[in-house]
mmCIF file with all atom_site columns, C-alpha atoms in Angstrom:
data_model
loop_
_atom_site.group_PDB
_atom_site.id
_atom_site.type_symbol
_atom_site.label_atom_id
_atom_site.label_alt_id
_atom_site.label_comp_id
_atom_site.label_asym_id
_atom_site.label_entity_id
_atom_site.label_seq_id
_atom_site.pdbx_PDB_ins_code
_atom_site.Cartn_x
_atom_site.Cartn_y
_atom_site.Cartn_z
_atom_site.occupancy
_atom_site.B_iso_or_equiv
_atom_site.pdbx_formal_charge
_atom_site.auth_seq_id
_atom_site.auth_comp_id
_atom_site.auth_asym_id
_atom_site.auth_atom_id
_atom_site.pdbx_PDB_model_num
ATOM 1   C CA . GLY A 1 1   ? -16.032 -8.869  -10.823 1.00 0.00 ? 1   GLY A CA 1
ATOM 2   C CA . ASP A 1 2   ? -17.377 -5.362  -10.515 1.00 0.00 ? 2   ASP A CA 1
ATOM 3   C CA . SER A 1 3   ? -16.078 -2.676  -12.845 1.00 0.00 ? 3   SER A CA 1
ATOM 4   C CA . VAL A 1 4   ? -16.709 0.951   -13.794 1.00 0.00 ? 4   VAL A CA 1
ATOM 5   C CA . THR A 1 5   ? -15.947 2.511   -17.165 1.00 0.00 ? 5   THR A CA 1
ATOM 6   C CA . GLN A 1 6   ? -15.961 6.261   -17.678 1.00 0.00 ? 6   GLN A CA 1
ATOM 7   C CA . MET A 1 7   ? -14.999 8.448   -20.562 1.00 0.00 ? 7   MET A CA 1
ATOM 8   C CA . GLU A 1 8   ? -11.348 9.254   -20.975 1.00 0.00 ? 8   GLU A CA 1
ATOM 9   C CA . GLY A 1 9   ? -10.167 12.792  -20.511 1.00 0.00 ? 9   GLY A CA 1
ATOM 10  C CA . PRO A 1 10  ? -9.157  15.451  -20.475 1.00 0.00 ? 10  PRO A CA 1
ATOM 11  C CA . VAL A 1 11  ? -12.464 17.056  -21.348 1.00 0.00 ? 11  VAL A CA 1
ATOM 12  C CA . THR A 1 12  ? -12.098 20.742  -22.175 1.00 0.00 ? 12  THR A CA 1
ATOM 13  C CA . LEU A 1 13  ? -15.148 23.004  -22.259 1.00 0.00 ? 13  LEU A CA 1
ATOM 14  C CA . SER A 1 14  ? -15.856 26.699  -22.277 1.00 0.00 ? 14  SER A CA 1
ATOM 15  C CA . GLU A 1 15  ? -17.588 28.333  -19.319 1.00 0.00 ? 15  GLU A CA 1
ATOM 16  C CA . GLU A 1 16  ? -21.413 27.973  -19.422 1.00 0.00 ? 16  GLU A CA 1
ATOM 17  C CA . ALA A 1 17  ? -21.237 24.923  -21.712 1.00 0.00 ? 17  ALA A CA 1
ATOM 18  C CA . PHE A 1 18  ? -23.313 21.797  -21.062 1.00 0.00 ? 18  PHE A CA 1
ATOM 19  C CA . LEU A 1 19  ? -21.418 18.915  -19.494 1.00 0.00 ? 19  LEU A CA 1
ATOM 20  C CA . THR A 1 20  ? -21.891 15.168  -19.796 1.00 0.00 ? 20  THR A CA 1
ATOM 21  C CA . ILE A 1 21  ? -19.412 12.627  -18.428 1.00 0.00 ? 21  ILE A CA 1
ATOM 22  C CA . ASN A 1 22  ? -20.426 9.096   -19.314 1.00 0.00 ? 22  ASN A CA 1
ATOM 23  C CA . CYS A 1 23  ? -20.210 6.256   -16.795 1.00 0.00 ? 23  CYS A CA 1
ATOM 24  C CA . THR A 1 24  ? -21.271 2.638   -17.196 1.00 0.00 ? 24  THR A CA 1
ATOM 25  C CA . TYR A 1 25  ? -20.864 -0.184  -14.730 1.00 0.00 ? 25  TYR A CA 1
ATOM 26  C CA . THR A 1 26  ? -20.826 -3.955  -14.344 1.00 0.00 ? 26  THR A CA 1
ATOM 27  C CA . ALA A 1 27  ? -21.950 -5.455  -11.051 1.00 0.00 ? 27  ALA A CA 1
ATOM 28  C CA . THR A 1 28  ? -23.391 -8.742  -9.858  1.00 0.00 ? 28  THR A CA 1
ATOM 29  C CA . GLY A 1 29  ? -25.971 -7.314  -7.469  1.00 0.00 ? 29  GLY A CA 1
ATOM 30  C CA . TYR A 1 30  ? -27.770 -4.008  -7.007  1.00 0.00 ? 30  TYR A CA 1
ATOM 31  C CA . PRO A 1 31  ? -25.007 -1.533  -6.311  1.00 0.00 ? 31  PRO A CA 1
ATOM 32  C CA . SER A 1 32  ? -25.087 1.981   -4.971  1.00 0.00 ? 32  SER A CA 1
ATOM 33  C CA . LEU A 1 33  ? -23.579 4.485   -7.425  1.00 0.00 ? 33  LEU A CA 1
ATOM 34  C CA . PHE A 1 34  ? -21.473 7.538   -6.679  1.00 0.00 ? 34  PHE A CA 1
ATOM 35  C CA . TRP A 1 35  ? -19.677 10.442  -8.262  1.00 0.00 ? 35  TRP A CA 1
ATOM 36  C CA . TYR A 1 36  ? -16.640 11.697  -6.358  1.00 0.00 ? 36  TYR A CA 1
ATOM 37  C CA . VAL A 1 37  ? -14.685 14.840  -7.268  1.00 0.00 ? 37  VAL A CA 1
ATOM 38  C CA . GLN A 1 38  ? -11.081 15.770  -6.626  1.00 0.00 ? 38  GLN A CA 1
ATOM 39  C CA . TYR A 1 39  ? -10.294 19.487  -6.867  1.00 0.00 ? 39  TYR A CA 1
ATOM 40  C CA . PRO A 1 40  ? -6.643  20.495  -7.384  1.00 0.00 ? 40  PRO A CA 1
ATOM 41  C CA . GLY A 1 41  ? -4.640  19.958  -4.206  1.00 0.00 ? 41  GLY A CA 1
ATOM 42  C CA . GLU A 1 42  ? -7.580  18.457  -2.311  1.00 0.00 ? 42  GLU A CA 1
ATOM 43  C CA . GLY A 1 43  ? -8.798  15.011  -1.348  1.00 0.00 ? 43  GLY A CA 1
ATOM 44  C CA . LEU A 1 44  ? -11.658 13.056  -2.881  1.00 0.00 ? 44  LEU A CA 1
ATOM 45  C CA . GLN A 1 45  ? -15.081 14.278  -1.844  1.00 0.00 ? 45  GLN A CA 1
ATOM 46  C CA . LEU A 1 46  ? -18.536 12.947  -2.525  1.00 0.00 ? 46  LEU A CA 1
ATOM 47  C CA . LEU A 1 47  ? -20.415 14.909  -5.190  1.00 0.00 ? 47  LEU A CA 1
ATOM 48  C CA . LEU A 1 48  ? -23.642 12.885  -5.382  1.00 0.00 ? 48  LEU A CA 1
ATOM 49  C CA . LYS A 1 49  ? -25.016 9.368   -5.037  1.00 0.00 ? 49  LYS A CA 1
ATOM 50  C CA . ALA A 1 50  ? -27.960 7.132   -5.882  1.00 0.00 ? 50  ALA A CA 1
ATOM 51  C CA . THR A 1 51  ? -28.844 3.888   -4.157  1.00 0.00 ? 51  THR A CA 1
ATOM 52  C CA . LYS A 1 52  ? -31.515 2.315   -6.381  1.00 0.00 ? 52  LYS A CA 1
ATOM 53  C CA . ALA A 1 53  ? -32.778 2.259   -9.945  1.00 0.00 ? 53  ALA A CA 1
ATOM 54  C CA . ASP A 1 54  ? -34.299 5.517   -11.257 1.00 0.00 ? 54  ASP A CA 1
ATOM 55  C CA . ASP A 1 55  ? -32.960 7.495   -8.296  1.00 0.00 ? 55  ASP A CA 1
ATOM 56  C CA . LYS A 1 56  ? -31.496 10.875  -9.253  1.00 0.00 ? 56  LYS A CA 1
ATOM 57  C CA . GLY A 1 57  ? -28.594 12.268  -7.268  1.00 0.00 ? 57  GLY A CA 1
ATOM 58  C CA . SER A 1 58  ? -27.951 15.994  -7.388  1.00 0.00 ? 58  SER A CA 1
ATOM 59  C CA . ASN A 1 59  ? -25.592 18.525  -5.838  1.00 0.00 ? 59  ASN A CA 1
ATOM 60  C CA . LYS A 1 60  ? -24.042 21.878  -6.831  1.00 0.00 ? 60  LYS A CA 1
ATOM 61  C CA . GLY A 1 61  ? -25.961 21.864  -10.128 1.00 0.00 ? 61  GLY A CA 1
ATOM 62  C CA . PHE A 1 62  ? -24.706 18.391  -11.071 1.00 0.00 ? 62  PHE A CA 1
ATOM 63  C CA . GLU A 1 63  ? -27.140 15.524  -11.644 1.00 0.00 ? 63  GLU A CA 1
ATOM 64  C CA . ALA A 1 64  ? -26.917 11.811  -12.397 1.00 0.00 ? 64  ALA A CA 1
ATOM 65  C CA . THR A 1 65  ? -29.691 9.240   -12.779 1.00 0.00 ? 65  THR A CA 1
ATOM 66  C CA . TYR A 1 66  ? -29.285 5.540   -11.888 1.00 0.00 ? 66  TYR A CA 1
ATOM 67  C CA . ARG A 1 67  ? -30.298 3.689   -15.077 1.00 0.00 ? 67  ARG A CA 1
ATOM 68  C CA . LYS A 1 68  ? -30.449 -0.047  -14.407 1.00 0.00 ? 68  LYS A CA 1
ATOM 69  C CA . GLU A 1 69  ? -31.589 -0.933  -17.945 1.00 0.00 ? 69  GLU A CA 1
ATOM 70  C CA . THR A 1 70  ? -28.479 0.640   -19.479 1.00 0.00 ? 70  THR A CA 1
ATOM 71  C CA . THR A 1 71  ? -26.225 0.131   -16.407 1.00 0.00 ? 71  THR A CA 1
ATOM 72  C CA . SER A 1 72  ? -25.285 3.794   -16.556 1.00 0.00 ? 72  SER A CA 1
ATOM 73  C CA . PHE A 1 73  ? -24.873 6.768   -14.233 1.00 0.00 ? 73  PHE A CA 1
ATOM 74  C CA . HIS A 1 74  ? -23.920 9.690   -16.469 1.00 0.00 ? 74  HIS A CA 1
ATOM 75  C CA . LEU A 1 75  ? -22.964 12.988  -14.818 1.00 0.00 ? 75  LEU A CA 1
ATOM 76  C CA . GLU A 1 76  ? -24.527 16.178  -16.235 1.00 0.00 ? 76  GLU A CA 1
ATOM 77  C CA . LYS A 1 77  ? -24.461 19.894  -15.538 1.00 0.00 ? 77  LYS A CA 1
ATOM 78  C CA . GLY A 1 78  ? -26.305 22.516  -17.513 1.00 0.00 ? 78  GLY A CA 1
ATOM 79  C CA . SER A 1 79  ? -23.776 25.352  -17.262 1.00 0.00 ? 79  SER A CA 1
ATOM 80  C CA . VAL A 1 80  ? -20.230 24.698  -16.064 1.00 0.00 ? 80  VAL A CA 1
ATOM 81  C CA . GLN A 1 81  ? -17.990 27.206  -14.315 1.00 0.00 ? 81  GLN A CA 1
ATOM 82  C CA . VAL A 1 82  ? -14.213 27.542  -14.155 1.00 0.00 ? 82  VAL A CA 1
ATOM 83  C CA . SER A 1 83  ? -14.438 26.385  -10.531 1.00 0.00 ? 83  SER A CA 1
ATOM 84  C CA . ASP A 1 84  ? -15.774 23.010  -11.731 1.00 0.00 ? 84  ASP A CA 1
ATOM 85  C CA . SER A 1 85  ? -12.342 22.150  -13.124 1.00 0.00 ? 85  SER A CA 1
ATOM 86  C CA . ALA A 1 86  ? -11.355 18.951  -11.326 1.00 0.00 ? 86  ALA A CA 1
ATOM 87  C CA . VAL A 1 87  ? -11.038 15.181  -11.745 1.00 0.00 ? 87  VAL A CA 1
ATOM 88  C CA . TYR A 1 88  ? -14.368 13.326  -11.546 1.00 0.00 ? 88  TYR A CA 1
ATOM 89  C CA . PHE A 1 89  ? -14.597 9.663   -10.513 1.00 0.00 ? 89  PHE A CA 1
ATOM 90  C CA . CYS A 1 90  ? -17.582 7.382   -10.996 1.00 0.00 ? 90  CYS A CA 1
ATOM 91  C CA . ALA A 1 91  ? -17.762 4.564   -8.436  1.00 0.00 ? 91  ALA A CA 1
ATOM 92  C CA . LEU A 1 92  ? -19.983 1.767   -7.202  1.00 0.00 ? 92  LEU A CA 1
ATOM 93  C CA . SER A 1 93  ? -20.443 -0.106  -3.960  1.00 0.00 ? 93  SER A CA 1
ATOM 94  C CA . ASP A 1 94  ? -21.993 -3.527  -3.892  1.00 0.00 ? 94  ASP A CA 1
ATOM 95  C CA . GLY A 1 95  ? -23.345 -3.037  -0.390  1.00 0.00 ? 95  GLY A CA 1
ATOM 96  C CA . GLY A 1 96  ? -26.901 -1.760  -0.415  1.00 0.00 ? 96  GLY A CA 1
ATOM 97  C CA . GLY A 1 97  ? -26.126 1.078   1.939   1.00 0.00 ? 97  GLY A CA 1
ATOM 98  C CA . GLY A 1 98  ? -22.846 2.059   0.336   1.00 0.00 ? 98  GLY A CA 1
ATOM 99  C CA . ALA A 1 99  ? -20.722 0.822   3.221   1.00 0.00 ? 99  ALA A CA 1
ATOM 100 C CA . ASP A 1 100 ? -18.815 -1.732  1.179   1.00 0.00 ? 100 ASP A CA 1
ATOM 101 C CA . GLY A 1 101 ? -15.569 -0.740  -0.458  1.00 0.00 ? 101 GLY A CA 1
ATOM 102 C CA . LEU A 1 102 ? -15.824 1.278   -3.655  1.00 0.00 ? 102 LEU A CA 1
ATOM 103 C CA . THR A 1 103 ? -14.875 0.221   -7.174  1.00 0.00 ? 103 THR A CA 1
ATOM 104 C CA . PHE A 1 104 ? -13.756 3.314   -9.085  1.00 0.00 ? 104 PHE A CA 1
ATOM 105 C CA . GLY A 1 105 ? -13.443 4.268   -12.717 1.00 0.00 ? 105 GLY A CA 1
ATOM 106 C CA . LYS A 1 106 ? -10.183 5.774   -13.954 1.00 0.00 ? 106 LYS A CA 1
ATOM 107 C CA . GLY A 1 107 ? -11.366 9.344   -13.573 1.00 0.00 ? 107 GLY A CA 1
ATOM 108 C CA . THR A 1 108 ? -12.122 12.116  -16.042 1.00 0.00 ? 108 THR A CA 1
ATOM 109 C CA . HIS A 1 109 ? -10.119 15.320  -15.908 1.00 0.00 ? 109 HIS A CA 1
ATOM 110 C CA . LEU A 1 110 ? -12.414 18.275  -16.644 1.00 0.00 ? 110 LEU A CA 1
ATOM 111 C CA . ILE A 1 111 ? -10.923 21.608  -17.698 1.00 0.00 ? 111 ILE A CA 1
ATOM 112 C CA . ILE A 1 112 ? -13.201 24.644  -17.970 1.00 0.00 ? 112 ILE A CA 1
ATOM 113 C CA . GLN A 1 113 ? -11.823 27.617  -19.851 1.00 0.00 ? 113 GLN A CA 1
ATOM 114 C CA . PRO A 1 114 ? -13.112 31.158  -19.222 1.00 0.00 ? 114 PRO A CA 1
ATOM 115 C CA . GLU B 2 1   ? -16.184 18.282  12.016  1.00 0.00 ? 1   GLU B CA 1
ATOM 116 C CA . ALA B 2 2   ? -12.590 17.163  11.627  1.00 0.00 ? 2   ALA B CA 1
ATOM 117 C CA . GLY B 2 3   ? -11.870 15.107  8.537   1.00 0.00 ? 3   GLY B CA 1
ATOM 118 C CA . VAL B 2 4   ? -9.823  11.979  7.964   1.00 0.00 ? 4   VAL B CA 1
ATOM 119 C CA . ALA B 2 5   ? -6.224  12.689  8.922   1.00 0.00 ? 5   ALA B CA 1
ATOM 120 C CA . GLN B 2 6   ? -3.287  10.995  7.241   1.00 0.00 ? 6   GLN B CA 1
ATOM 121 C CA . SER B 2 7   ? 0.457   11.254  7.676   1.00 0.00 ? 7   SER B CA 1
ATOM 122 C CA . PRO B 2 8   ? 2.933   11.725  6.269   1.00 0.00 ? 8   PRO B CA 1
ATOM 123 C CA . ARG B 2 9   ? 1.779   13.651  3.190   1.00 0.00 ? 9   ARG B CA 1
ATOM 124 C CA . TYR B 2 10  ? 4.813   12.665  1.168   1.00 0.00 ? 10  TYR B CA 1
ATOM 125 C CA . LYS B 2 11  ? 7.413   9.904   1.450   1.00 0.00 ? 11  LYS B CA 1
ATOM 126 C CA . ILE B 2 12  ? 10.362  8.951   -0.730  1.00 0.00 ? 12  ILE B CA 1
ATOM 127 C CA . ILE B 2 13  ? 12.124  5.651   -0.083  1.00 0.00 ? 13  ILE B CA 1
ATOM 128 C CA . GLU B 2 14  ? 14.462  3.314   -1.894  1.00 0.00 ? 14  GLU B CA 1
ATOM 129 C CA . LYS B 2 15  ? 13.250  -0.036  -3.148  1.00 0.00 ? 15  LYS B CA 1
ATOM 130 C CA . ARG B 2 16  ? 13.463  -2.862  -0.604  1.00 0.00 ? 16  ARG B CA 1
ATOM 131 C CA . GLN B 2 17  ? 13.042  -0.392  2.273   1.00 0.00 ? 17  GLN B CA 1
ATOM 132 C CA . SER B 2 18  ? 9.993   -0.450  4.512   1.00 0.00 ? 18  SER B CA 1
ATOM 133 C CA . VAL B 2 19  ? 7.442   2.328   5.048   1.00 0.00 ? 19  VAL B CA 1
ATOM 134 C CA . ALA B 2 20  ? 4.378   2.922   7.209   1.00 0.00 ? 20  ALA B CA 1
ATOM 135 C CA . PHE B 2 21  ? 1.397   5.225   6.806   1.00 0.00 ? 21  PHE B CA 1
ATOM 136 C CA . TRP B 2 22  ? -0.944  6.379   9.543   1.00 0.00 ? 22  TRP B CA 1
ATOM 137 C CA . CYS B 2 23  ? -4.639  7.220   9.421   1.00 0.00 ? 23  CYS B CA 1
ATOM 138 C CA . ASN B 2 24  ? -6.989  8.743   11.979  1.00 0.00 ? 24  ASN B CA 1
ATOM 139 C CA . PRO B 2 25  ? -10.621 8.415   10.829  1.00 0.00 ? 25  PRO B CA 1
ATOM 140 C CA . ILE B 2 26  ? -13.516 10.711  11.606  1.00 0.00 ? 26  ILE B CA 1
ATOM 141 C CA . SER B 2 27  ? -14.618 10.207  15.200  1.00 0.00 ? 27  SER B CA 1
ATOM 142 C CA . GLY B 2 28  ? -17.280 7.534   15.531  1.00 0.00 ? 28  GLY B CA 1
ATOM 143 C CA . HIS B 2 29  ? -16.767 6.018   12.075  1.00 0.00 ? 29  HIS B CA 1
ATOM 144 C CA . ALA B 2 30  ? -16.672 2.250   12.481  1.00 0.00 ? 30  ALA B CA 1
ATOM 145 C CA . THR B 2 31  ? -15.596 1.466   8.929   1.00 0.00 ? 31  THR B CA 1
ATOM 146 C CA . LEU B 2 32  ? -12.110 2.300   7.688   1.00 0.00 ? 32  LEU B CA 1
ATOM 147 C CA . TYR B 2 33  ? -10.635 1.693   4.254   1.00 0.00 ? 33  TYR B CA 1
ATOM 148 C CA . TRP B 2 34  ? -7.198  1.874   2.636   1.00 0.00 ? 34  TRP B CA 1
ATOM 149 C CA . TYR B 2 35  ? -6.992  2.523   -1.103  1.00 0.00 ? 35  TYR B CA 1
ATOM 150 C CA . GLN B 2 36  ? -4.061  2.640   -3.512  1.00 0.00 ? 36  GLN B CA 1
ATOM 151 C CA . GLN B 2 37  ? -4.227  5.165   -6.361  1.00 0.00 ? 37  GLN B CA 1
ATOM 152 C CA . ILE B 2 38  ? -1.618  4.770   -9.062  1.00 0.00 ? 38  ILE B CA 1
ATOM 153 C CA . LEU B 2 39  ? -1.086  7.792   -11.298 1.00 0.00 ? 39  LEU B CA 1
ATOM 154 C CA . GLY B 2 40  ? -3.751  7.998   -14.011 1.00 0.00 ? 40  GLY B CA 1
ATOM 155 C CA . GLN B 2 41  ? -6.000  5.379   -12.413 1.00 0.00 ? 41  GLN B CA 1
ATOM 156 C CA . GLY B 2 42  ? -8.881  5.333   -9.986  1.00 0.00 ? 42  GLY B CA 1
ATOM 157 C CA . PRO B 2 43  ? -8.342  4.288   -6.376  1.00 0.00 ? 43  PRO B CA 1
ATOM 158 C CA . LYS B 2 44  ? -8.233  0.538   -5.717  1.00 0.00 ? 44  LYS B CA 1
ATOM 159 C CA . LEU B 2 45  ? -9.445  -0.892  -2.414  1.00 0.00 ? 45  LEU B CA 1
ATOM 160 C CA . LEU B 2 46  ? -6.693  -2.633  -0.475  1.00 0.00 ? 46  LEU B CA 1
ATOM 161 C CA . ILE B 2 47  ? -8.400  -3.419  2.831   1.00 0.00 ? 47  ILE B CA 1
ATOM 162 C CA . GLN B 2 48  ? -11.600 -2.631  4.730   1.00 0.00 ? 48  GLN B CA 1
ATOM 163 C CA . PHE B 2 49  ? -11.988 -2.729  8.520   1.00 0.00 ? 49  PHE B CA 1
ATOM 164 C CA . GLN B 2 50  ? -15.182 -2.796  10.543  1.00 0.00 ? 50  GLN B CA 1
ATOM 165 C CA . ASN B 2 51  ? -14.103 -1.592  13.996  1.00 0.00 ? 51  ASN B CA 1
ATOM 166 C CA . ASN B 2 52  ? -10.883 -3.586  14.498  1.00 0.00 ? 52  ASN B CA 1
ATOM 167 C CA . GLY B 2 53  ? -11.850 -6.568  12.333  1.00 0.00 ? 53  GLY B CA 1
ATOM 168 C CA . VAL B 2 54  ? -10.963 -7.093  8.669   1.00 0.00 ? 54  VAL B CA 1
ATOM 169 C CA . VAL B 2 55  ? -14.002 -7.228  6.353   1.00 0.00 ? 55  VAL B CA 1
ATOM 170 C CA . ASP B 2 56  ? -12.228 -7.439  2.990   1.00 0.00 ? 56  ASP B CA 1
ATOM 171 C CA . ASP B 2 57  ? -8.518  -7.754  2.211   1.00 0.00 ? 57  ASP B CA 1
ATOM 172 C CA . SER B 2 58  ? -8.862  -9.683  -1.038  1.00 0.00 ? 58  SER B CA 1
ATOM 173 C CA . GLN B 2 59  ? -6.810  -7.140  -3.024  1.00 0.00 ? 59  GLN B CA 1
ATOM 174 C CA . LEU B 2 60  ? -4.080  -6.611  -0.429  1.00 0.00 ? 60  LEU B CA 1
ATOM 175 C CA . PRO B 2 61  ? -0.694  -8.036  -1.568  1.00 0.00 ? 61  PRO B CA 1
ATOM 176 C CA . LYS B 2 62  ? -0.158  -9.876  1.679   1.00 0.00 ? 62  LYS B CA 1
ATOM 177 C CA . ASP B 2 63  ? 3.428   -10.895 0.930   1.00 0.00 ? 63  ASP B CA 1
ATOM 178 C CA . ARG B 2 64  ? 4.525   -7.281  1.400   1.00 0.00 ? 64  ARG B CA 1
ATOM 179 C CA . PHE B 2 65  ? 1.583   -5.228  2.656   1.00 0.00 ? 65  PHE B CA 1
ATOM 180 C CA . SER B 2 66  ? 0.062   -5.367  6.123   1.00 0.00 ? 66  SER B CA 1
ATOM 181 C CA . ALA B 2 67  ? -2.464  -3.236  7.949   1.00 0.00 ? 67  ALA B CA 1
ATOM 182 C CA . GLU B 2 68  ? -3.855  -3.069  11.434  1.00 0.00 ? 68  GLU B CA 1
ATOM 183 C CA . ARG B 2 69  ? -6.480  -1.116  13.309  1.00 0.00 ? 69  ARG B CA 1
ATOM 184 C CA . LEU B 2 70  ? -5.835  -1.633  16.957  1.00 0.00 ? 70  LEU B CA 1
ATOM 185 C CA . LYS B 2 71  ? -8.624  -0.500  19.299  1.00 0.00 ? 71  LYS B CA 1
ATOM 186 C CA . GLY B 2 72  ? -10.856 0.149   16.304  1.00 0.00 ? 72  GLY B CA 1
ATOM 187 C CA . VAL B 2 73  ? -9.761  3.753   15.768  1.00 0.00 ? 73  VAL B CA 1
ATOM 188 C CA . ASP B 2 74  ? -6.402  4.656   14.171  1.00 0.00 ? 74  ASP B CA 1
ATOM 189 C CA . SER B 2 75  ? -4.898  2.464   11.486  1.00 0.00 ? 75  SER B CA 1
ATOM 190 C CA . THR B 2 76  ? -1.467  1.873   9.989   1.00 0.00 ? 76  THR B CA 1
ATOM 191 C CA . LEU B 2 77  ? -0.590  0.453   6.587   1.00 0.00 ? 77  LEU B CA 1
ATOM 192 C CA . LYS B 2 78  ? 2.906   -0.977  6.125   1.00 0.00 ? 78  LYS B CA 1
ATOM 193 C CA . ILE B 2 79  ? 4.866   -2.013  3.061   1.00 0.00 ? 79  ILE B CA 1
ATOM 194 C CA . GLN B 2 80  ? 7.916   -4.222  3.527   1.00 0.00 ? 80  GLN B CA 1
ATOM 195 C CA . PRO B 2 81  ? 9.876   -4.458  1.304   1.00 0.00 ? 81  PRO B CA 1
ATOM 196 C CA . ALA B 2 82  ? 8.774   -1.763  -1.134  1.00 0.00 ? 82  ALA B CA 1
ATOM 197 C CA . LYS B 2 83  ? 8.956   -2.206  -4.902  1.00 0.00 ? 83  LYS B CA 1
ATOM 198 C CA . LEU B 2 84  ? 9.080   0.436   -7.620  1.00 0.00 ? 84  LEU B CA 1
ATOM 199 C CA . GLU B 2 85  ? 5.487   -0.393  -8.628  1.00 0.00 ? 85  GLU B CA 1
ATOM 200 C CA . ASP B 2 86  ? 4.275   0.579   -5.136  1.00 0.00 ? 86  ASP B CA 1
ATOM 201 C CA . SER B 2 87  ? 4.726   4.245   -6.068  1.00 0.00 ? 87  SER B CA 1
ATOM 202 C CA . ALA B 2 88  ? 1.224   5.657   -5.645  1.00 0.00 ? 88  ALA B CA 1
ATOM 203 C CA . VAL B 2 89  ? -1.001  7.758   -3.429  1.00 0.00 ? 89  VAL B CA 1
ATOM 204 C CA . TYR B 2 90  ? -2.334  5.799   -0.456  1.00 0.00 ? 90  TYR B CA 1
ATOM 205 C CA . LEU B 2 91  ? -5.772  6.998   0.597   1.00 0.00 ? 91  LEU B CA 1
ATOM 206 C CA . CYS B 2 92  ? -7.513  6.346   3.859   1.00 0.00 ? 92  CYS B CA 1
ATOM 207 C CA . ALA B 2 93  ? -11.282 6.714   4.128   1.00 0.00 ? 93  ALA B CA 1
ATOM 208 C CA . SER B 2 94  ? -13.876 6.208   6.836   1.00 0.00 ? 94  SER B CA 1
ATOM 209 C CA . SER B 2 95  ? -17.628 5.738   6.847   1.00 0.00 ? 95  SER B CA 1
ATOM 210 C CA . LEU B 2 96  ? -20.672 5.538   9.066   1.00 0.00 ? 96  LEU B CA 1
ATOM 211 C CA . GLY B 2 97  ? -22.446 3.489   6.415   1.00 0.00 ? 97  GLY B CA 1
ATOM 212 C CA . SER B 2 98  ? -23.886 5.573   3.580   1.00 0.00 ? 98  SER B CA 1
ATOM 213 C CA . PHE B 2 99  ? -20.749 6.899   1.903   1.00 0.00 ? 99  PHE B CA 1
ATOM 214 C CA . ALA B 2 100 ? -17.032 7.322   2.565   1.00 0.00 ? 100 ALA B CA 1
ATOM 215 C CA . PHE B 2 101 ? -15.034 10.400  3.566   1.00 0.00 ? 101 PHE B CA 1
ATOM 216 C CA . PHE B 2 102 ? -11.484 10.465  2.237   1.00 0.00 ? 102 PHE B CA 1
ATOM 217 C CA . GLY B 2 103 ? -8.253  11.851  3.615   1.00 0.00 ? 103 GLY B CA 1
ATOM 218 C CA . GLN B 2 104 ? -5.808  13.781  1.437   1.00 0.00 ? 104 GLN B CA 1
ATOM 219 C CA . GLY B 2 105 ? -3.570  10.776  1.043   1.00 0.00 ? 105 GLY B CA 1
ATOM 220 C CA . THR B 2 106 ? 0.125   9.950   1.333   1.00 0.00 ? 106 THR B CA 1
ATOM 221 C CA . ARG B 2 107 ? 2.131   10.184  -1.865  1.00 0.00 ? 107 ARG B CA 1
ATOM 222 C CA . LEU B 2 108 ? 4.771   7.431   -1.895  1.00 0.00 ? 108 LEU B CA 1
ATOM 223 C CA . THR B 2 109 ? 7.653   7.472   -4.337  1.00 0.00 ? 109 THR B CA 1
ATOM 224 C CA . VAL B 2 110 ? 9.887   4.397   -4.490  1.00 0.00 ? 110 VAL B CA 1
ATOM 225 C CA . VAL B 2 111 ? 13.233  4.996   -6.219  1.00 0.00 ? 111 VAL B CA 1
#
């Protein structure tokens, strides 16, 4: 079945550091890929997505590129802020449009220190 | 635009009791999902509705869990009887097709 593996946390960085959170996936078809974020006390919200190979999703300074050859969708940000502290979830949907249910990774807790 | 509404926010019950959660999706969203998120893990899909029909309930423990979406709008998820391992956050989400919007969830503690 489908699965998503992301790096274990917590990840602790200083403000303005470069961020990478690794995510790899296993899927039978051509999934859509997502990063969701959960800020303290809030619900899950979509951060970015990509629906086909070589697509790059971007939002709020975060980027991730859909790499079919390495089955990866790593999240990156050039300069993190304290406000980026949250739990980040990588997910996939087998449906081409993303309407099918999501398979999530375990989440990576990111802590940014001033 | 109003988000996905869930209630209650918190619930504590004893094992073998029953419990129900309610979800009101974003207006016009045909697809509704229920997820279970156990502490330290990512959410796991329990059931997916398209309007009032079930699309996928392959991971729903049907001996104790049930869900319905009458009239294709609101939905309820019920657990009867609850077990200790059902302690989790239950998330409802809705979608128009491209990605899902999540509610804040109901945190269930079974003691």
